[in-house]
mmCIF file of C-alpha atoms in Angstrom:
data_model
loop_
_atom_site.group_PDB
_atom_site.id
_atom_site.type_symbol
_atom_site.label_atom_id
_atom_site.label_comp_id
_atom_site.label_asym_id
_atom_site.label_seq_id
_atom_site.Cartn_x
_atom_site.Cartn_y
_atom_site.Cartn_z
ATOM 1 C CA UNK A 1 29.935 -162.078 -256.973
ATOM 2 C CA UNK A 2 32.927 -164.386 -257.945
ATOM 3 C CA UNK A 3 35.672 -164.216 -255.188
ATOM 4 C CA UNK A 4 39.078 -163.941 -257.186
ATOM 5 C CA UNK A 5 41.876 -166.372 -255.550
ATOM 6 C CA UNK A 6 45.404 -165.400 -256.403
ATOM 7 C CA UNK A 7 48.409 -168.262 -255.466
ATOM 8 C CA UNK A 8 51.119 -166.054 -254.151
ATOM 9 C CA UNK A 9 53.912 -167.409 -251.790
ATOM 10 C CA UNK A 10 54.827 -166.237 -249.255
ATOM 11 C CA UNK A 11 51.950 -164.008 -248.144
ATOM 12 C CA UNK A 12 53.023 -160.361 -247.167
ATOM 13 C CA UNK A 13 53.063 -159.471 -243.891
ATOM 14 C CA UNK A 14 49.197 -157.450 -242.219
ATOM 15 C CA UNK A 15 48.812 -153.521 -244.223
ATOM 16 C CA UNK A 16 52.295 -154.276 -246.253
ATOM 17 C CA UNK A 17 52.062 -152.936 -249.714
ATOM 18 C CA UNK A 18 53.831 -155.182 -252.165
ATOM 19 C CA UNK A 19 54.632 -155.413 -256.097
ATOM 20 C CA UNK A 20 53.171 -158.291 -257.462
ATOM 21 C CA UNK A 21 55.065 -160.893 -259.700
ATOM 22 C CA UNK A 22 54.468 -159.845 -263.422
ATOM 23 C CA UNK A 23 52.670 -163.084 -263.752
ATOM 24 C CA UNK A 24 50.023 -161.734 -261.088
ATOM 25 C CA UNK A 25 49.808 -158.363 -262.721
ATOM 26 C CA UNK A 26 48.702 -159.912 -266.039
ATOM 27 C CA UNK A 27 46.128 -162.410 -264.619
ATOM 28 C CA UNK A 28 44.820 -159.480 -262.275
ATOM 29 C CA UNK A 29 44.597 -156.478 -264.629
ATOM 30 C CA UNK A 30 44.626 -157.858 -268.344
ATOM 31 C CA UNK A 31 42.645 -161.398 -268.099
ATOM 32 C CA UNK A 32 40.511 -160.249 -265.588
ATOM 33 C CA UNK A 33 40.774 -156.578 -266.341
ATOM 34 C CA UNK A 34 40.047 -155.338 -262.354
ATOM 35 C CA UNK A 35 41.292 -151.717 -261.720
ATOM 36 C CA UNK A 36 43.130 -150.066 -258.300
ATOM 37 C CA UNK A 37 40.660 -150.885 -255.078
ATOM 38 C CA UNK A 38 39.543 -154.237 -256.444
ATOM 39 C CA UNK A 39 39.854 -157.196 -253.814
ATOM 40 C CA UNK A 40 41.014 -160.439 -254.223
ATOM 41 C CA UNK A 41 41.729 -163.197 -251.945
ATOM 42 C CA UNK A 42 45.697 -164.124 -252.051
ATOM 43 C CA UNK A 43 46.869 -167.890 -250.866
ATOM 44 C CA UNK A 44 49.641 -169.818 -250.102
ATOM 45 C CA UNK A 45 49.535 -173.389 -250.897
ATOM 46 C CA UNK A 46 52.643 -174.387 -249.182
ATOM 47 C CA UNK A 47 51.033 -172.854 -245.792
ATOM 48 C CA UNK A 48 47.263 -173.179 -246.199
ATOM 49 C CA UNK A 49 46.849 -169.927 -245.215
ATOM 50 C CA UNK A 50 44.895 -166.774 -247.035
ATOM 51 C CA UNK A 51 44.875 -163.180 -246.941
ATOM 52 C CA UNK A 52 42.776 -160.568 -247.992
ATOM 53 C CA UNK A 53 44.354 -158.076 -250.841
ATOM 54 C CA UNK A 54 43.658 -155.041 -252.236
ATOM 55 C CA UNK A 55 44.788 -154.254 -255.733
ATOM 56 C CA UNK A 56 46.786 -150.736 -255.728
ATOM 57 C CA UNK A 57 48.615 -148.623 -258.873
ATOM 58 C CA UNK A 58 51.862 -150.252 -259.095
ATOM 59 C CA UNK A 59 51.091 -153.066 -256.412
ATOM 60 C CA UNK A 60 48.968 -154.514 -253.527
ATOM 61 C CA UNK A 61 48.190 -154.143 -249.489
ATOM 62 C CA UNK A 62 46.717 -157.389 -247.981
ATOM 63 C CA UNK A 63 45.269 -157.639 -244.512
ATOM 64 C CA UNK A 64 46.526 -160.343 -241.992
ATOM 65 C CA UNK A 65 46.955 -163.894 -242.697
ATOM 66 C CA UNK A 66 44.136 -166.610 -241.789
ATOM 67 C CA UNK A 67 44.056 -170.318 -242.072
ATOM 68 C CA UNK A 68 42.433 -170.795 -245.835
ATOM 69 C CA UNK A 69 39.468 -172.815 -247.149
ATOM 70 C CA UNK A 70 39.850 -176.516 -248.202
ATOM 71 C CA UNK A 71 39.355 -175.679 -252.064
ATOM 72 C CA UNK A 72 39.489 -177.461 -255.372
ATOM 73 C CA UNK A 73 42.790 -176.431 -256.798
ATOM 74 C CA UNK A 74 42.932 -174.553 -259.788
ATOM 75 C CA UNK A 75 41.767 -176.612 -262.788
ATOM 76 C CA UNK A 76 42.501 -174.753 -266.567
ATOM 77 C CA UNK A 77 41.353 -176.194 -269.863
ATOM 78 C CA UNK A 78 43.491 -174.367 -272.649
ATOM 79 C CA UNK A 79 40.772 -175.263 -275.528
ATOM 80 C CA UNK A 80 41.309 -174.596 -279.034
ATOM 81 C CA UNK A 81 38.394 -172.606 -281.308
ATOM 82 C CA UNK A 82 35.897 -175.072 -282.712
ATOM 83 C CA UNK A 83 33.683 -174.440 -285.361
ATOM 84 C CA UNK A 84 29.755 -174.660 -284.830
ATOM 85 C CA UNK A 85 28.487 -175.134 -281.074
ATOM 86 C CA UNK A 86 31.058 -176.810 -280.151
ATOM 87 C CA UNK A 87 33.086 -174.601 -278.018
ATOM 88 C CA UNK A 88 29.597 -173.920 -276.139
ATOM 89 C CA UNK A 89 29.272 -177.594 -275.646
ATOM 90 C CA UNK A 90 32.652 -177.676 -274.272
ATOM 91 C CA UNK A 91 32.336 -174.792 -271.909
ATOM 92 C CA UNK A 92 29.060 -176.127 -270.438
ATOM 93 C CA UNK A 93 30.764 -179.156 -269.590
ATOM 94 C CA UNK A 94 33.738 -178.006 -268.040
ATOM 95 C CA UNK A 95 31.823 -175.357 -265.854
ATOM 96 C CA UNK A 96 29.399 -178.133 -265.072
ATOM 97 C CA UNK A 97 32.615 -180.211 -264.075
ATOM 98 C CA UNK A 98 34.203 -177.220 -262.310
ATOM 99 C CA UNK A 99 36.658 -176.020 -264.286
ATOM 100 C CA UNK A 100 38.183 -172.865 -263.227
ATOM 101 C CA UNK A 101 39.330 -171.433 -266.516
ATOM 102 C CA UNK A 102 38.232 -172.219 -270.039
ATOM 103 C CA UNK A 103 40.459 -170.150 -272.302
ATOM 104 C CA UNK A 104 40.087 -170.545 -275.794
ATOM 105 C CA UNK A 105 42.857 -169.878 -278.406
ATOM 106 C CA UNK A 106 42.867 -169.518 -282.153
ATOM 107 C CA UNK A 107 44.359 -172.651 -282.904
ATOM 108 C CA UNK A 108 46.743 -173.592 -286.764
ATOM 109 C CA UNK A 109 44.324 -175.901 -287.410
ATOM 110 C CA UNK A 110 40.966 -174.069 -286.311
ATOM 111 C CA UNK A 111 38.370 -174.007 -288.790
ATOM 112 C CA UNK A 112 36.097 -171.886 -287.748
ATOM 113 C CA UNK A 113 36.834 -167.893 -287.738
ATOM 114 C CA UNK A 114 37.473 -165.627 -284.796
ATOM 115 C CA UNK A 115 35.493 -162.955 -285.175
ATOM 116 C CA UNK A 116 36.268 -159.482 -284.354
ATOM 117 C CA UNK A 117 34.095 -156.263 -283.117
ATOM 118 C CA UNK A 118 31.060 -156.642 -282.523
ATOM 119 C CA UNK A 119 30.729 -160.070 -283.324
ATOM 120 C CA UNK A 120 33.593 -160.842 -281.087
ATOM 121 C CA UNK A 121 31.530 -159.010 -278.193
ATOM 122 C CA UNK A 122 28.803 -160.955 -279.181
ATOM 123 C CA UNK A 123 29.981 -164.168 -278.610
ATOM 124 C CA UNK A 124 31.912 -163.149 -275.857
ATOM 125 C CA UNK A 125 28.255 -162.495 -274.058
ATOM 126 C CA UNK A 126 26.934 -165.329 -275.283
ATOM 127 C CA UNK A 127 29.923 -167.648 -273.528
ATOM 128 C CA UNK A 128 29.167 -166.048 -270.234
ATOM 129 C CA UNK A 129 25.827 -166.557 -270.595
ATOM 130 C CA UNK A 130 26.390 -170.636 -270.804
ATOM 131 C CA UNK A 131 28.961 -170.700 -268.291
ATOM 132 C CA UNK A 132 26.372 -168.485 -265.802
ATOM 133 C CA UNK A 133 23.377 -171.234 -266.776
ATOM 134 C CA UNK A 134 25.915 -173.916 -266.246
ATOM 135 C CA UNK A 135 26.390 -173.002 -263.171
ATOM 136 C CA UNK A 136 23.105 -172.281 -262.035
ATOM 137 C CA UNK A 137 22.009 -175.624 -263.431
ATOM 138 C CA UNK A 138 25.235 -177.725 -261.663
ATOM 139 C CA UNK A 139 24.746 -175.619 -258.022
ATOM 140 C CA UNK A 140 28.174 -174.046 -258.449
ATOM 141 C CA UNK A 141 28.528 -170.449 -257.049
ATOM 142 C CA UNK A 142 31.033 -168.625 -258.680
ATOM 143 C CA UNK A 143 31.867 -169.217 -262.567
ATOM 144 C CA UNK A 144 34.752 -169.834 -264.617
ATOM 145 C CA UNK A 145 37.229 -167.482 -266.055
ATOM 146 C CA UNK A 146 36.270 -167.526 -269.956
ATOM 147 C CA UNK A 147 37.770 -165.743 -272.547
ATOM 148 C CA UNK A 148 37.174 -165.770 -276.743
ATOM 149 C CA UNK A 149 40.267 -166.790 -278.679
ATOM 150 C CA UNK A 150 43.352 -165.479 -277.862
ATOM 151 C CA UNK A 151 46.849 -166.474 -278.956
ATOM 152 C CA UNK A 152 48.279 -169.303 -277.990
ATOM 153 C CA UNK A 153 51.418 -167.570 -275.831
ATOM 154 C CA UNK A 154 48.638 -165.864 -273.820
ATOM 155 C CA UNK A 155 47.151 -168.867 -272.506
ATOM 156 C CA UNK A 156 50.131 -171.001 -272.508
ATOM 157 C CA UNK A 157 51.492 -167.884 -269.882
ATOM 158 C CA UNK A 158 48.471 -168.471 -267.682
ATOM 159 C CA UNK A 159 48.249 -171.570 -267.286
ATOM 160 C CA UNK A 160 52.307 -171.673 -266.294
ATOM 161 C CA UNK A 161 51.549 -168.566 -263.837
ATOM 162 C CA UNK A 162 48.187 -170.540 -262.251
ATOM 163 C CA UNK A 163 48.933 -174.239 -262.650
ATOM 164 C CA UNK A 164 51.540 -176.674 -261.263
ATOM 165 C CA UNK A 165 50.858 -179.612 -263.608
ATOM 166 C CA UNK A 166 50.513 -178.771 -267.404
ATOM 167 C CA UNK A 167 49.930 -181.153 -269.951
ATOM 168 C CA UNK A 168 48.894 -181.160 -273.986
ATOM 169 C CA UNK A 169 46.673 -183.821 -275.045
ATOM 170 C CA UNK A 170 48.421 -185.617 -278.130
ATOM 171 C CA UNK A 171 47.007 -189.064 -279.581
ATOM 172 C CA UNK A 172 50.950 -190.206 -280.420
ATOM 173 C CA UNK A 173 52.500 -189.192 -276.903
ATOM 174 C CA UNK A 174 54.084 -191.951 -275.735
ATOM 175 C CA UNK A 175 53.547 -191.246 -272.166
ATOM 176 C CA UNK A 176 50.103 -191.630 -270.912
ATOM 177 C CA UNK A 177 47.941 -189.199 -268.684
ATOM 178 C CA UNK A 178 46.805 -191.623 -266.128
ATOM 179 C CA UNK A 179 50.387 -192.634 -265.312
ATOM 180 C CA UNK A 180 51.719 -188.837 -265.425
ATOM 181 C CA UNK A 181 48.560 -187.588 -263.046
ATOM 182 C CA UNK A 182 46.993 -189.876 -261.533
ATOM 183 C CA UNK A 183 49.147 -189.164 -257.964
ATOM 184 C CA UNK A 184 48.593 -185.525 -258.631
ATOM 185 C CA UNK A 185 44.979 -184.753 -259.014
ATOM 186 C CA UNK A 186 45.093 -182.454 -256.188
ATOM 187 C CA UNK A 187 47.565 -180.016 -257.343
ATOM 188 C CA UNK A 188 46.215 -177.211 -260.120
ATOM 189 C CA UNK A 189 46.541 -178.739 -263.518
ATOM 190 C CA UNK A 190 45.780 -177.138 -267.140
ATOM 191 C CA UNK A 191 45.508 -179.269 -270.030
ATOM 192 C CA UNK A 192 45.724 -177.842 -273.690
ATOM 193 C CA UNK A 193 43.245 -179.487 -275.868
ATOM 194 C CA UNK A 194 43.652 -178.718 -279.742
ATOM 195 C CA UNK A 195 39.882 -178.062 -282.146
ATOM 196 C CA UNK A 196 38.984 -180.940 -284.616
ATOM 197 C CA UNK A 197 42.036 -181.127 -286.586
ATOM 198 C CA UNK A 198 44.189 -181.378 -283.359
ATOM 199 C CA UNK A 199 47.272 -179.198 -282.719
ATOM 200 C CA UNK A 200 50.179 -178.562 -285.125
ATOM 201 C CA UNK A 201 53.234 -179.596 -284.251
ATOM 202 C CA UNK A 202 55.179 -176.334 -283.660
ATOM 203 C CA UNK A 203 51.646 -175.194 -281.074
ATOM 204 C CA UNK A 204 52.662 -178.814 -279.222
ATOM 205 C CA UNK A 205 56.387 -178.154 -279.216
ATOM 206 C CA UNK A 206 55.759 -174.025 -277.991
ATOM 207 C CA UNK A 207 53.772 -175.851 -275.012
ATOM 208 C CA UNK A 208 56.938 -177.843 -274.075
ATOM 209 C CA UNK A 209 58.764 -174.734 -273.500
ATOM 210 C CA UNK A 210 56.058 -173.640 -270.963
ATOM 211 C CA UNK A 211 56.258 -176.481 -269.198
ATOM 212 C CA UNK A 212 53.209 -178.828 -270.973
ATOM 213 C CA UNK A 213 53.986 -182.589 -270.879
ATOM 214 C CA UNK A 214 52.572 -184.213 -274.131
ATOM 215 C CA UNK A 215 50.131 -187.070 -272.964
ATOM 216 C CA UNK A 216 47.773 -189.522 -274.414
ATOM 217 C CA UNK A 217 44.471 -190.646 -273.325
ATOM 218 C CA UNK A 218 44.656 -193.826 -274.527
ATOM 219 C CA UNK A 219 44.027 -196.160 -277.834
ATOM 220 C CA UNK A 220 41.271 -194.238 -279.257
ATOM 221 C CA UNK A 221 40.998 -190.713 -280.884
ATOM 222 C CA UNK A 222 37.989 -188.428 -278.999
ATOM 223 C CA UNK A 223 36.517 -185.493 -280.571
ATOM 224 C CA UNK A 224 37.931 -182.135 -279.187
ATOM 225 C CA UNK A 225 34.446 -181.540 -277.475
ATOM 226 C CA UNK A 226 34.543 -185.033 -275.596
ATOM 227 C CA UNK A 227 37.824 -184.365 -275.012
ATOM 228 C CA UNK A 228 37.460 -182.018 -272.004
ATOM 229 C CA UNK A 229 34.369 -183.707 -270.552
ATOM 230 C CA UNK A 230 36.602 -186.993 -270.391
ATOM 231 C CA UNK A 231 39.467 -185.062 -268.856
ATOM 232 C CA UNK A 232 37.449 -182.755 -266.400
ATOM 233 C CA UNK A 233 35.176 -185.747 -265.574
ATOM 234 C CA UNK A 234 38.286 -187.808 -264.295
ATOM 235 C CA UNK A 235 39.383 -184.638 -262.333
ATOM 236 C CA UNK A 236 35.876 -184.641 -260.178
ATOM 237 C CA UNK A 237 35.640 -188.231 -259.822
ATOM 238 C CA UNK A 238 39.640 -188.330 -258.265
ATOM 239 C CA UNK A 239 38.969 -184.983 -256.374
ATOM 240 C CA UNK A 240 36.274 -186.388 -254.593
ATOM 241 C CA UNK A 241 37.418 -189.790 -253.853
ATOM 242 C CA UNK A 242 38.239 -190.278 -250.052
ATOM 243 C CA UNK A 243 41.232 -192.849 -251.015
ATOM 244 C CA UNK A 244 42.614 -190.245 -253.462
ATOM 245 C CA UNK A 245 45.927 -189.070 -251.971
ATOM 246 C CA UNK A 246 45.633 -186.091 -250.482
ATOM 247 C CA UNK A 247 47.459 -182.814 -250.277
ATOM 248 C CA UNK A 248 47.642 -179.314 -249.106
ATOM 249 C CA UNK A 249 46.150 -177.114 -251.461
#
């Protein structure tokens, strides 16, 4: 079973019931939909230290502090609905790649149609069921947060509540990813990646307000699908390079 990781600074003090920022509440009880006595694991990333929580009506307890586990830090793609197999192509990449989130979002410009009842169940159990191969197949032992489109402000909330470094991917941003990131790859980053016709202008300017830098990844113009395995793919390779500056995390 997936541990759930929470970032919350400072950590309560051993048996202390708490309220949890709104931000938490959200993530804990509407993305991931837990109920009172589920556990999570809580974590400061200023201390390294963890603690064990317990979710409670109206709040939390958490047991006594412990140094925490060396971990990737939180890594969100914000992915706008594709039409065909392509958001399945994306999501087994970025679970292969380790993503910790794939949230998709019904985009302006998505083609394809959200569906709704039981088609929407459907294909919500037939997202999990790629991300759990995926992960089988890559060795990983927990599996991404997924979720079927949603509207943009949702994810855009998440990402600002989980991530430290936000960016949209936008072929005409004059600043460039590399130079933005590159010093950073430690820290928990979400990028929002629009479907094939790219994001509208008033979906890139809403992400500015959350905190989303507009980047570029260069000269050329990727497909949405290659998109995130070009993005996720650089994450991995600077995560796990030994001359990659380090940090606390």
């Amino acid at each position: 079973m997936r541990t759930i990781r929470l970032p919350l600074s400072p950590l309560p003090e051993e048996n202390q019931v708490v309220a949890l920022p709104p931000e938490a509440v959200r993530y804990l009880s509407t993305v991931l939909r837990l109920r009172a006595g589920a556990r999570f694991v809580a974590f400061d990333r200023r201390t390294g230290m963890e603690a064990d929580g317990e979710l409670l009506e109206g709040g939390a307890s958490f047991g006594p502090a412990r140094p925490g586990v060396v971990a990737d830090a939180p890594a969100l793609l914000l992915q706008g609905w594709a039409k065909g197999d392509k958001n399945e192509s994306v999501l087994q990449d970025a679970t292969e790649l380790g993503a910790s989130h794939v949230l998709f979002f019904a985009a302006a410009r998505s083609v394809a149609k959200v569906e709704e009842g039981k088609k929407r169940t459907a294909k919500e159990e037939r997202l999990m069921a790629v991300a759990e191969g995926a992960a089988r197949q890559s060795g990983r032992a927990d599996v991404p947060v997924v979720t079927t489109p949603v509207p943009l402000t949702e994810v855009l909330a998440e990402a600002a509540a989980v991530a430290e470094r936000r960016f949209v991917l936008v072929p005409t941003a004059e600043r460039s990813l590399g130079t933005e990131w590159v010093h950073h790859a430690h820290e928990s980053v979400a990028f929002l990646v629009g479907p094939e016709g790219g994001l509208a202008p008033e979906e890139i300017a809403l992400a500015e307000t959350f905190g989303f830098v507009p980047v570029s990844l260069g000269a050329y113009v990727l497909r949405c699908e290659t998109v995130a395995a070009a993005l996720l793919g650089a994450l991995r390779v600077l995560r796990t390079d030994p001359r990659a500056p380090a940090k606390l995390r």
